[in-house]
PDB file of C-alpha atoms in Angstrom:
ATOM      1  CA  GLY Q   1       0.000   0.000   0.000  1.00 64.00           C
ATOM      2  CA  ASN Q   2       2.767   2.477   0.860  1.00 68.00           C
ATOM      3  CA  TYR Q   3       4.599   1.783  -2.421  1.00 73.00           C
ATOM      4  CA  LEU Q   4       1.454   2.308  -4.482  1.00 75.00           C
ATOM      5  CA  SER Q   5       0.441   5.440  -2.608  1.00 66.00           C
ATOM      6  CA  ALA Q   6       3.860   7.008  -3.087  1.00 69.00           C
ATOM      7  CA  SER Q   7       3.577   6.751  -6.859  1.00 71.00           C
ATOM      8  CA  ASN Q   8       1.366   9.027  -8.920  1.00 68.00           C
ATOM      9  CA  ASP Q   9       0.944   6.176 -11.395  1.00 76.00           C
ATOM     10  CA  TYR Q  10      -0.727   3.866  -8.859  1.00 80.00           C
ATOM     11  CA  SER Q  11      -2.204   6.270  -6.321  1.00 74.00           C
ATOM     12  CA  ASP Q  12      -5.779   5.235  -7.158  1.00 82.00           C
ATOM     13  CA  ALA Q  13      -5.080   1.490  -7.200  1.00 89.00           C
ATOM     14  CA  GLU Q  14      -7.144  -1.106  -5.390  1.00 91.00           C
ATOM     15  CA  ILE Q  15      -5.545  -3.927  -3.386  1.00 93.00           C
ATOM     16  CA  LEU Q  16      -7.944  -6.852  -3.541  1.00 95.00           C
ATOM     17  CA  VAL Q  17      -7.274  -9.735  -1.146  1.00 96.00           C
ATOM     18  CA  VAL Q  18      -8.979 -13.018  -2.003  1.00 96.00           C
ATOM     19  CA  ASP Q  19      -9.824 -15.233   0.971  1.00 95.00           C
ATOM     20  CA  ASP Q  20      -9.970 -18.809  -0.315  1.00 93.00           C
ATOM     21  CA  GLY Q  21     -12.470 -20.060   2.237  1.00 91.00           C
ATOM     22  CA  SER Q  22     -10.024 -19.744   5.121  1.00 90.00           C
ATOM     23  CA  THR Q  23     -10.954 -20.133   8.775  1.00 89.00           C
ATOM     24  CA  ASP Q  24      -8.153 -17.969  10.205  1.00 90.00           C
ATOM     25  CA  GLY Q  25      -9.966 -14.643  10.152  1.00 90.00           C
ATOM     26  CA  THR Q  26      -8.260 -13.305   7.023  1.00 90.00           C
ATOM     27  CA  ALA Q  27     -11.293 -11.281   5.917  1.00 92.00           C
ATOM     28  CA  ALA Q  28     -11.639  -9.638   9.337  1.00 93.00           C
ATOM     29  CA  VAL Q  29      -7.940  -8.718   9.437  1.00 93.00           C
ATOM     30  CA  VAL Q  30      -8.089  -7.140   5.966  1.00 92.00           C
ATOM     31  CA  THR Q  31     -11.231  -5.193   6.844  1.00 89.00           C
ATOM     32  CA  SER Q  32      -9.596  -3.910  10.019  1.00 90.00           C
ATOM     33  CA  LEU Q  33      -6.481  -2.813   8.111  1.00 87.00           C
ATOM     34  CA  SER Q  34      -8.595  -1.011   5.534  1.00 85.00           C
ATOM     35  CA  LEU Q  35     -10.143   1.066   8.321  1.00 83.00           C
ATOM     36  CA  THR Q  36      -7.173   1.648  10.607  1.00 82.00           C
ATOM     37  CA  SER Q  37      -3.900   1.328   8.701  1.00 77.00           C
ATOM     38  CA  PRO Q  38      -2.223   4.054   6.633  1.00 70.00           C
ATOM     39  CA  PRO Q  39      -2.422   4.741   3.774  1.00 69.00           C
ATOM     40  CA  PHE Q  40      -5.928   3.270   3.524  1.00 71.00           C
ATOM     41  CA  ALA Q  41      -7.492   4.920   6.581  1.00 61.00           C
ATOM     42  CA  GLU Q  42      -5.925   8.330   5.906  1.00 59.00           C
ATOM     43  CA  ARG Q  43      -7.046   8.805   2.304  1.00 54.00           C
ATOM     44  CA  LYS Q  44      -9.252  11.822   1.704  1.00 49.00           C
ATOM     45  CA  ARG Q  45     -10.430  11.544  -1.888  1.00 49.00           C
ATOM     46  CA  GLY Q  46      -9.263   8.757  -4.127  1.00 58.00           C
ATOM     47  CA  GLY Q  47      -6.083   7.006  -3.067  1.00 75.00           C
ATOM     48  CA  VAL Q  48      -5.218   3.346  -2.678  1.00 85.00           C
ATOM     49  CA  THR Q  49      -8.048   1.180  -1.367  1.00 89.00           C
ATOM     50  CA  LEU Q  50      -7.968  -2.206   0.341  1.00 91.00           C
ATOM     51  CA  ARG Q  51     -10.754  -4.736   0.041  1.00 92.00           C
ATOM     52  CA  CYS Q  52     -11.307  -8.435   0.666  1.00 94.00           C
ATOM     53  CA  VAL Q  53     -13.564 -10.876  -1.166  1.00 95.00           C
ATOM     54  CA  SER Q  54     -14.158 -14.402   0.106  1.00 95.00           C
ATOM     55  CA  LEU Q  55     -15.002 -17.769  -1.360  1.00 95.00           C
ATOM     56  CA  SER Q  56     -17.506 -19.782   0.661  1.00 93.00           C
ATOM     57  CA  LYS Q  57     -15.141 -22.773   0.750  1.00 94.00           C
ATOM     58  CA  ASN Q  58     -11.549 -23.586  -0.134  1.00 93.00           C
ATOM     59  CA  GLU Q  59     -11.349 -24.161  -3.893  1.00 93.00           C
ATOM     60  CA  GLY Q  60      -7.661 -23.679  -4.657  1.00 90.00           C
ATOM     61  CA  LYS Q  61      -5.406 -20.891  -5.863  1.00 90.00           C
ATOM     62  CA  GLY Q  62      -6.695 -20.955  -9.440  1.00 91.00           C
ATOM     63  CA  ALA Q  63     -10.280 -20.532  -8.312  1.00 94.00           C
ATOM     64  CA  ALA Q  64      -9.303 -17.764  -5.884  1.00 95.00           C
ATOM     65  CA  VAL Q  65      -7.328 -15.786  -8.475  1.00 94.00           C
ATOM     66  CA  SER Q  66     -10.137 -16.180 -11.000  1.00 94.00           C
ATOM     67  CA  TYR Q  67     -12.699 -14.922  -8.481  1.00 96.00           C
ATOM     68  CA  GLY Q  68     -10.479 -11.975  -7.601  1.00 95.00           C
ATOM     69  CA  CYS Q  69      -9.913 -10.935 -11.212  1.00 93.00           C
ATOM     70  CA  LEU Q  70     -13.636 -11.002 -11.888  1.00 91.00           C
ATOM     71  CA  SER Q  71     -14.335  -9.030  -8.688  1.00 94.00           C
ATOM     72  CA  CYS Q  72     -12.179  -6.036  -9.626  1.00 93.00           C
ATOM     73  CA  ARG Q  73     -13.689  -2.586  -9.887  1.00 91.00           C
ATOM     74  CA  GLU Q  74     -15.397  -1.866 -13.195  1.00 89.00           C
ATOM     75  CA  SER Q  75     -12.898   0.919 -13.870  1.00 88.00           C
ATOM     76  CA  THR Q  76      -9.925  -1.453 -13.552  1.00 91.00           C
ATOM     77  CA  SER Q  77      -7.774  -1.737 -16.686  1.00 93.00           C
ATOM     78  CA  ILE Q  78      -4.634  -3.459 -15.317  1.00 95.00           C
ATOM     79  CA  VAL Q  79      -4.466  -6.422 -12.926  1.00 96.00           C
ATOM     80  CA  LEU Q  80      -1.401  -7.554 -10.964  1.00 97.00           C
ATOM     81  CA  VAL Q  81      -1.690 -11.077  -9.588  1.00 96.00           C
ATOM     82  CA  ALA Q  82       0.737 -11.483  -6.677  1.00 94.00           C
ATOM     83  CA  ASP Q  83       1.230 -14.038  -3.912  1.00 90.00           C
ATOM     84  CA  ALA Q  84       0.016 -12.815  -0.538  1.00 86.00           C
ATOM     85  CA  ASP Q  85       3.318 -13.632   1.196  1.00 86.00           C
ATOM     86  CA  GLY Q  86       5.098 -10.854  -0.695  1.00 87.00           C
ATOM     87  CA  SER Q  87       7.741 -13.104  -2.251  1.00 89.00           C
ATOM     88  CA  GLY Q  88       7.756 -10.982  -5.395  1.00 92.00           C
ATOM     89  CA  ASP Q  89       9.271  -7.501  -5.073  1.00 93.00           C
ATOM     90  CA  ILE Q  90       6.551  -4.896  -5.719  1.00 92.00           C
ATOM     91  CA  GLY Q  91       9.355  -2.550  -6.752  1.00 93.00           C
ATOM     92  CA  CYS Q  92       9.548  -4.513 -10.014  1.00 95.00           C
ATOM     93  CA  LEU Q  93       6.066  -3.332 -10.994  1.00 95.00           C
ATOM     94  CA  ASP Q  94       7.345  -0.345 -12.984  1.00 94.00           C
ATOM     95  CA  GLY Q  95       9.475  -2.615 -15.160  1.00 96.00           C
ATOM     96  CA  MET Q  96       6.581  -4.972 -15.755  1.00 96.00           C
ATOM     97  CA  MET Q  97       4.316  -2.069 -16.714  1.00 96.00           C
ATOM     98  CA  SER Q  98       6.894  -0.919 -19.253  1.00 95.00           C
ATOM     99  CA  GLU Q  99       7.144  -4.422 -20.666  1.00 96.00           C
ATOM    100  CA  LEU Q 100       3.357  -4.726 -20.863  1.00 96.00           C
ATOM    101  CA  SER Q 101       3.177  -1.471 -22.841  1.00 94.00           C
ATOM    102  CA  ARG Q 102       5.952  -2.696 -25.138  1.00 94.00           C
ATOM    103  CA  VAL Q 103       4.212  -6.024 -25.802  1.00 95.00           C
ATOM    104  CA  ILE Q 104       0.894  -4.311 -26.509  1.00 94.00           C
ATOM    105  CA  GLU Q 105       2.509  -1.850 -28.915  1.00 92.00           C
ATOM    106  CA  LYS Q 106       4.460  -4.648 -30.619  1.00 91.00           C
ATOM    107  CA  ASN Q 107       1.243  -6.535 -31.241  1.00 87.00           C
ATOM    108  CA  GLY Q 108      -0.568  -3.575 -32.756  1.00 81.00           C
ATOM    109  CA  GLY Q 109      -2.447  -2.348 -29.715  1.00 72.00           C
ATOM    110  CA  GLY Q 110      -0.770   1.047 -29.571  1.00 70.00           C
ATOM    111  CA  CYS Q 111      -0.790   2.306 -25.987  1.00 67.00           C
ATOM    112  CA  CYS Q 112      -4.278   0.985 -25.279  1.00 80.00           C
ATOM    113  CA  TYR Q 113      -4.834  -1.265 -22.280  1.00 89.00           C
ATOM    114  CA  ASP Q 114      -8.185  -2.430 -23.652  1.00 90.00           C
ATOM    115  CA  CYS Q 115      -6.595  -5.286 -25.612  1.00 93.00           C
ATOM    116  CA  PRO Q 116      -5.647  -8.597 -23.931  1.00 95.00           C
ATOM    117  CA  ALA Q 117      -1.963  -8.940 -23.010  1.00 96.00           C
ATOM    118  CA  MET Q 118       0.040 -10.434 -20.144  1.00 97.00           C
ATOM    119  CA  ILE Q 119       3.517 -10.244 -18.603  1.00 98.00           C
ATOM    120  CA  VAL Q 120       4.770 -13.198 -16.550  1.00 98.00           C
ATOM    121  CA  GLY Q 121       7.538 -12.747 -14.013  1.00 97.00           C
ATOM    122  CA  ILE Q 122      10.780 -14.702 -14.067  1.00 95.00           C
ATOM    123  CA  ARG Q 123      11.863 -15.344 -10.513  1.00 92.00           C
ATOM    124  CA  ARG Q 124      15.333 -13.927  -9.845  1.00 88.00           C
ATOM    125  CA  GLU Q 125      16.426 -15.458  -6.558  1.00 73.00           C
ATOM    126  CA  THR Q 126      19.554 -15.056  -4.477  1.00 64.00           C
ATOM    127  CA  GLU Q 127      19.028 -18.439  -2.823  1.00 63.00           C
ATOM    128  CA  ARG Q 128      17.132 -21.536  -3.848  1.00 66.00           C
ATOM    129  CA  SER Q 129      17.051 -24.908  -2.108  1.00 69.00           C
ATOM    130  CA  LEU Q 130      17.957 -28.047  -4.029  1.00 74.00           C
ATOM    131  CA  SER Q 131      14.440 -29.432  -3.586  1.00 69.00           C
ATOM    132  CA  ARG Q 132      12.926 -26.322  -5.140  1.00 71.00           C
ATOM    133  CA  GLN Q 133      15.348 -26.493  -8.069  1.00 77.00           C
ATOM    134  CA  ILE Q 134      14.423 -30.120  -8.729  1.00 75.00           C
ATOM    135  CA  LEU Q 135      10.721 -29.358  -8.435  1.00 75.00           C
ATOM    136  CA  ARG Q 136      10.828 -26.450 -10.873  1.00 79.00           C
ATOM    137  CA  TRP Q 137      13.078 -28.170 -13.398  1.00 82.00           C
ATOM    138  CA  GLY Q 138      10.885 -31.258 -13.494  1.00 80.00           C
ATOM    139  CA  PHE Q 139       7.722 -29.239 -13.839  1.00 84.00           C
ATOM    140  CA  ARG Q 140       9.072 -27.067 -16.656  1.00 88.00           C
ATOM    141  CA  LEU Q 141      10.167 -30.179 -18.545  1.00 88.00           C
ATOM    142  CA  THR Q 142       6.688 -31.695 -18.161  1.00 88.00           C
ATOM    143  CA  VAL Q 143       5.005 -28.536 -19.406  1.00 93.00           C
ATOM    144  CA  THR Q 144       7.264 -28.320 -22.466  1.00 92.00           C
ATOM    145  CA  LEU Q 145       6.755 -31.977 -23.377  1.00 92.00           C
ATOM    146  CA  PHE Q 146       2.966 -31.896 -23.203  1.00 94.00           C
ATOM    147  CA  CYS Q 147       2.038 -28.288 -23.951  1.00 95.00           C
ATOM    148  CA  GLY Q 148       4.855 -27.104 -26.169  1.00 94.00           C
ATOM    149  CA  ASP Q 149       6.403 -23.653 -25.960  1.00 93.00           C
ATOM    150  CA  LEU Q 150       4.066 -21.369 -23.992  1.00 95.00           C
ATOM    151  CA  GLY Q 151       6.297 -18.353 -24.521  1.00 92.00           C
ATOM    152  CA  VAL Q 152       7.572 -18.040 -20.950  1.00 94.00           C
ATOM    153  CA  ARG Q 153      10.267 -19.721 -18.874  1.00 92.00           C
ATOM    154  CA  ASP Q 154       8.589 -19.579 -15.460  1.00 93.00           C
ATOM    155  CA  THR Q 155       4.912 -20.523 -15.716  1.00 94.00           C
ATOM    156  CA  GLN Q 156       4.518 -20.816 -11.938  1.00 89.00           C
ATOM    157  CA  CYS Q 157       5.832 -17.388 -10.975  1.00 92.00           C
ATOM    158  CA  GLY Q 158       3.257 -15.835  -8.651  1.00 91.00           C
ATOM    159  CA  PHE Q 159       3.755 -12.367 -10.109  1.00 95.00           C
ATOM    160  CA  LYS Q 160       1.764 -11.768 -13.285  1.00 97.00           C
ATOM    161  CA  LEU Q 161       0.654  -8.456 -14.779  1.00 97.00           C
ATOM    162  CA  MET Q 162      -2.131  -8.351 -17.346  1.00 97.00           C
ATOM    163  CA  THR Q 163      -4.783  -6.162 -18.815  1.00 96.00           C
ATOM    164  CA  LYS Q 164      -8.241  -6.732 -17.418  1.00 95.00           C
ATOM    165  CA  ALA Q 165      -9.252  -7.688 -20.949  1.00 95.00           C
ATOM    166  CA  ALA Q 166      -6.861 -10.648 -20.733  1.00 96.00           C
ATOM    167  CA  ALA Q 167      -8.066 -11.606 -17.254  1.00 96.00           C
ATOM    168  CA  VAL Q 168     -11.744 -11.735 -18.204  1.00 94.00           C
ATOM    169  CA  GLU Q 169     -10.883 -13.617 -21.392  1.00 96.00           C
ATOM    170  CA  LEU Q 170      -8.796 -16.294 -19.686  1.00 96.00           C
ATOM    171  CA  TYR Q 171      -9.813 -16.923 -16.090  1.00 95.00           C
ATOM    172  CA  PRO Q 172     -13.483 -17.855 -16.674  1.00 93.00           C
ATOM    173  CA  ARG Q 173     -12.263 -20.591 -19.046  1.00 95.00           C
ATOM    174  CA  LEU Q 174     -10.062 -22.334 -16.461  1.00 95.00           C
ATOM    175  CA  ASN Q 175     -10.782 -25.942 -15.584  1.00 96.00           C
ATOM    176  CA  LEU Q 176      -7.775 -26.452 -13.305  1.00 94.00           C
ATOM    177  CA  LYS Q 177      -8.466 -24.756  -9.986  1.00 90.00           C
ATOM    178  CA  ARG Q 178      -5.364 -25.491  -7.971  1.00 86.00           C
ATOM    179  CA  TRP Q 179      -1.579 -25.362  -8.220  1.00 82.00           C
ATOM    180  CA  THR Q 180      -1.161 -25.992 -11.966  1.00 91.00           C
ATOM    181  CA  HIS Q 181      -3.818 -23.529 -13.140  1.00 94.00           C
ATOM    182  CA  ASP Q 182      -1.034 -21.238 -14.413  1.00 96.00           C
ATOM    183  CA  VAL Q 183      -0.166 -23.771 -17.096  1.00 97.00           C
ATOM    184  CA  GLU Q 184      -3.725 -23.893 -18.390  1.00 97.00           C
ATOM    185  CA  LEU Q 185      -3.868 -20.082 -18.251  1.00 97.00           C
ATOM    186  CA  LEU Q 186      -0.833 -19.790 -20.522  1.00 97.00           C
ATOM    187  CA  PHE Q 187      -1.984 -22.693 -22.707  1.00 97.00           C
ATOM    188  CA  LEU Q 188      -5.251 -20.840 -23.306  1.00 97.00           C
ATOM    189  CA  ALA Q 189      -3.387 -17.594 -23.981  1.00 97.00           C
ATOM    190  CA  SER Q 190      -1.271 -19.299 -26.638  1.00 96.00           C
ATOM    191  CA  ARG Q 191      -4.328 -20.806 -28.334  1.00 96.00           C
ATOM    192  CA  LEU Q 192      -6.298 -17.555 -28.181  1.00 96.00           C
ATOM    193  CA  LYS Q 193      -3.329 -15.596 -29.571  1.00 95.00           C
ATOM    194  CA  ILE Q 194      -3.118 -13.355 -26.521  1.00 96.00           C
ATOM    195  CA  ALA Q 195       0.188 -11.473 -26.403  1.00 96.00           C
ATOM    196  CA  VAL Q 196       2.459 -12.740 -23.609  1.00 97.00           C
ATOM    197  CA  GLY Q 197       5.824 -11.420 -22.477  1.00 97.00           C
ATOM    198  CA  GLU Q 198       8.105 -11.892 -19.485  1.00 97.00           C
ATOM    199  CA  ARG Q 199      10.224  -9.823 -17.151  1.00 97.00           C
ATOM    200  CA  GLU Q 200      12.636 -10.665 -14.340  1.00 96.00           C
ATOM    201  CA  VAL Q 201      11.313 -10.138 -10.820  1.00 96.00           C
ATOM    202  CA  ASP Q 202      13.338 -10.074  -7.607  1.00 94.00           C
ATOM    203  CA  TRP Q 203      12.088 -12.989  -5.541  1.00 90.00           C
ATOM    204  CA  VAL Q 204      12.612 -14.289  -2.011  1.00 86.00           C
ATOM    205  CA  ASP Q 205      10.892 -17.516  -0.971  1.00 77.00           C
ATOM    206  CA  LYS Q 206       9.264 -16.883   2.387  1.00 72.00           C
ATOM    207  CA  GLU Q 207       9.452 -19.164   5.387  1.00 67.00           C
ATOM    208  CA  GLY Q 208       6.195 -20.998   5.957  1.00 60.00           C
ATOM    209  CA  SER Q 209       5.507 -21.526   2.263  1.00 56.00           C
ATOM    210  CA  LYS Q 210       3.265 -24.506   1.518  1.00 56.00           C
ATOM    211  CA  LEU Q 211       5.806 -25.801  -0.992  1.00 53.00           C
ATOM    212  CA  VAL Q 212       7.335 -29.082   0.076  1.00 55.00           C
ATOM    213  CA  THR Q 213      10.980 -29.249   1.115  1.00 56.00           C
ATOM    214  CA  SER Q 214      11.710 -32.931   1.779  1.00 64.00           C
ATOM    215  CA  LEU Q 215      12.812 -35.278  -0.995  1.00 63.00           C
ATOM    216  CA  ARG Q 216       9.697 -37.409  -0.510  1.00 71.00           C
ATOM    217  CA  GLY Q 217       7.544 -34.316  -0.681  1.00 68.00           C
ATOM    218  CA  VAL Q 218       9.273 -33.133  -3.863  1.00 65.00           C
ATOM    219  CA  VAL Q 219       8.652 -36.481  -5.548  1.00 70.00           C
ATOM    220  CA  GLY Q 220       5.013 -36.499  -4.454  1.00 75.00           C
ATOM    221  CA  ARG Q 221       4.387 -32.934  -5.575  1.00 72.00           C
ATOM    222  CA  SER Q 222       6.100 -33.544  -8.915  1.00 74.00           C
ATOM    223  CA  ALA Q 223       3.904 -36.587  -9.534  1.00 82.00           C
ATOM    224  CA  ILE Q 224       0.718 -34.613  -8.834  1.00 84.00           C
ATOM    225  CA  MET Q 225       1.785 -31.741 -11.097  1.00 82.00           C
ATOM    226  CA  PHE Q 226       2.799 -34.155 -13.843  1.00 86.00           C
ATOM    227  CA  MET Q 227      -0.586 -35.860 -13.766  1.00 92.00           C
ATOM    228  CA  GLU Q 228      -2.531 -32.597 -13.742  1.00 93.00           C
ATOM    229  CA  VAL Q 229      -0.684 -31.302 -16.807  1.00 94.00           C
ATOM    230  CA  VAL Q 230      -1.116 -34.617 -18.661  1.00 94.00           C
ATOM    231  CA  ILE Q 231      -4.824 -34.791 -17.792  1.00 95.00           C
ATOM    232  CA  MET Q 232      -5.342 -31.188 -18.873  1.00 96.00           C
ATOM    233  CA  ARG Q 233      -3.718 -31.784 -22.245  1.00 96.00           C
ATOM    234  CA  LEU Q 234      -5.692 -34.996 -22.815  1.00 96.00           C
ATOM    235  CA  GLN Q 235      -8.963 -33.309 -21.910  1.00 97.00           C
ATOM    236  CA  TYR Q 236      -8.405 -30.693 -24.605  1.00 97.00           C
ATOM    237  CA  LEU Q 237      -7.220 -33.263 -27.143  1.00 96.00           C
ATOM    238  CA  ILE Q 238     -10.291 -35.479 -26.794  1.00 96.00           C
ATOM    239  CA  GLY Q 239     -12.648 -32.515 -26.697  1.00 95.00           C
ATOM    240  CA  ASN Q 240     -13.956 -32.775 -23.136  1.00 96.00           C
ATOM    241  CA  TRP Q 241     -12.570 -29.291 -22.507  1.00 96.00           C
ATOM    242  CA  ARG Q 242     -13.043 -26.703 -25.247  1.00 93.00           C
ATOM    243  CA  ILE Q 243     -11.416 -23.345 -25.736  1.00 90.00           C
ATOM    244  CA  HIS Q 244     -14.186 -21.665 -27.721  1.00 76.00           C
TER     245      HIS Q 244
END
């Protein structure tokens, strides 16, 4: 909130927190912050706002992000999807905005944010555990083998910037609701000819992440991701899932 408020470019932004059916009081905490914490409580006219929307039950990250994108203010033209733990550096937003404008202009959209386009972050980390390296390498290989080149190197980066036009075009079509929904999102973008670019983002994995760290956990997680990607691709191939 402080970063956005300090910039004239984002001073009227909305921070929308999506509560995925949690039972830990997330919605109440966000509401309290919106009323008592600067810069939200001190705004006079306009300014950055904070709001929370909640799913009635836990449906997974894909479902939560989809619900959030479709719950944005009507005036919204740009959507930043970011993990709640703050792993991605918000200071990289300016660079991603520049890249989004470049991709739109390159694809004939001029400087208009009304056309669908997306920028996916590339995690630039100072430290990465061996288990995380194995997990990401295996997943990227699986995605390439079954989905081809989706135009980005880091499908799972939790820092994605897109026009609202892209969000409303893609998220309602998702069938995968959990961890691998990003792959289907980019698969759909490639098939719908939506412009996609990428930009490096400073990234620090936070303690307490739900990602597994043990070797057994890495193997188990990799197997689940592998199966979800394979099932997704088969569903589209046999026509059970349709793009149009």
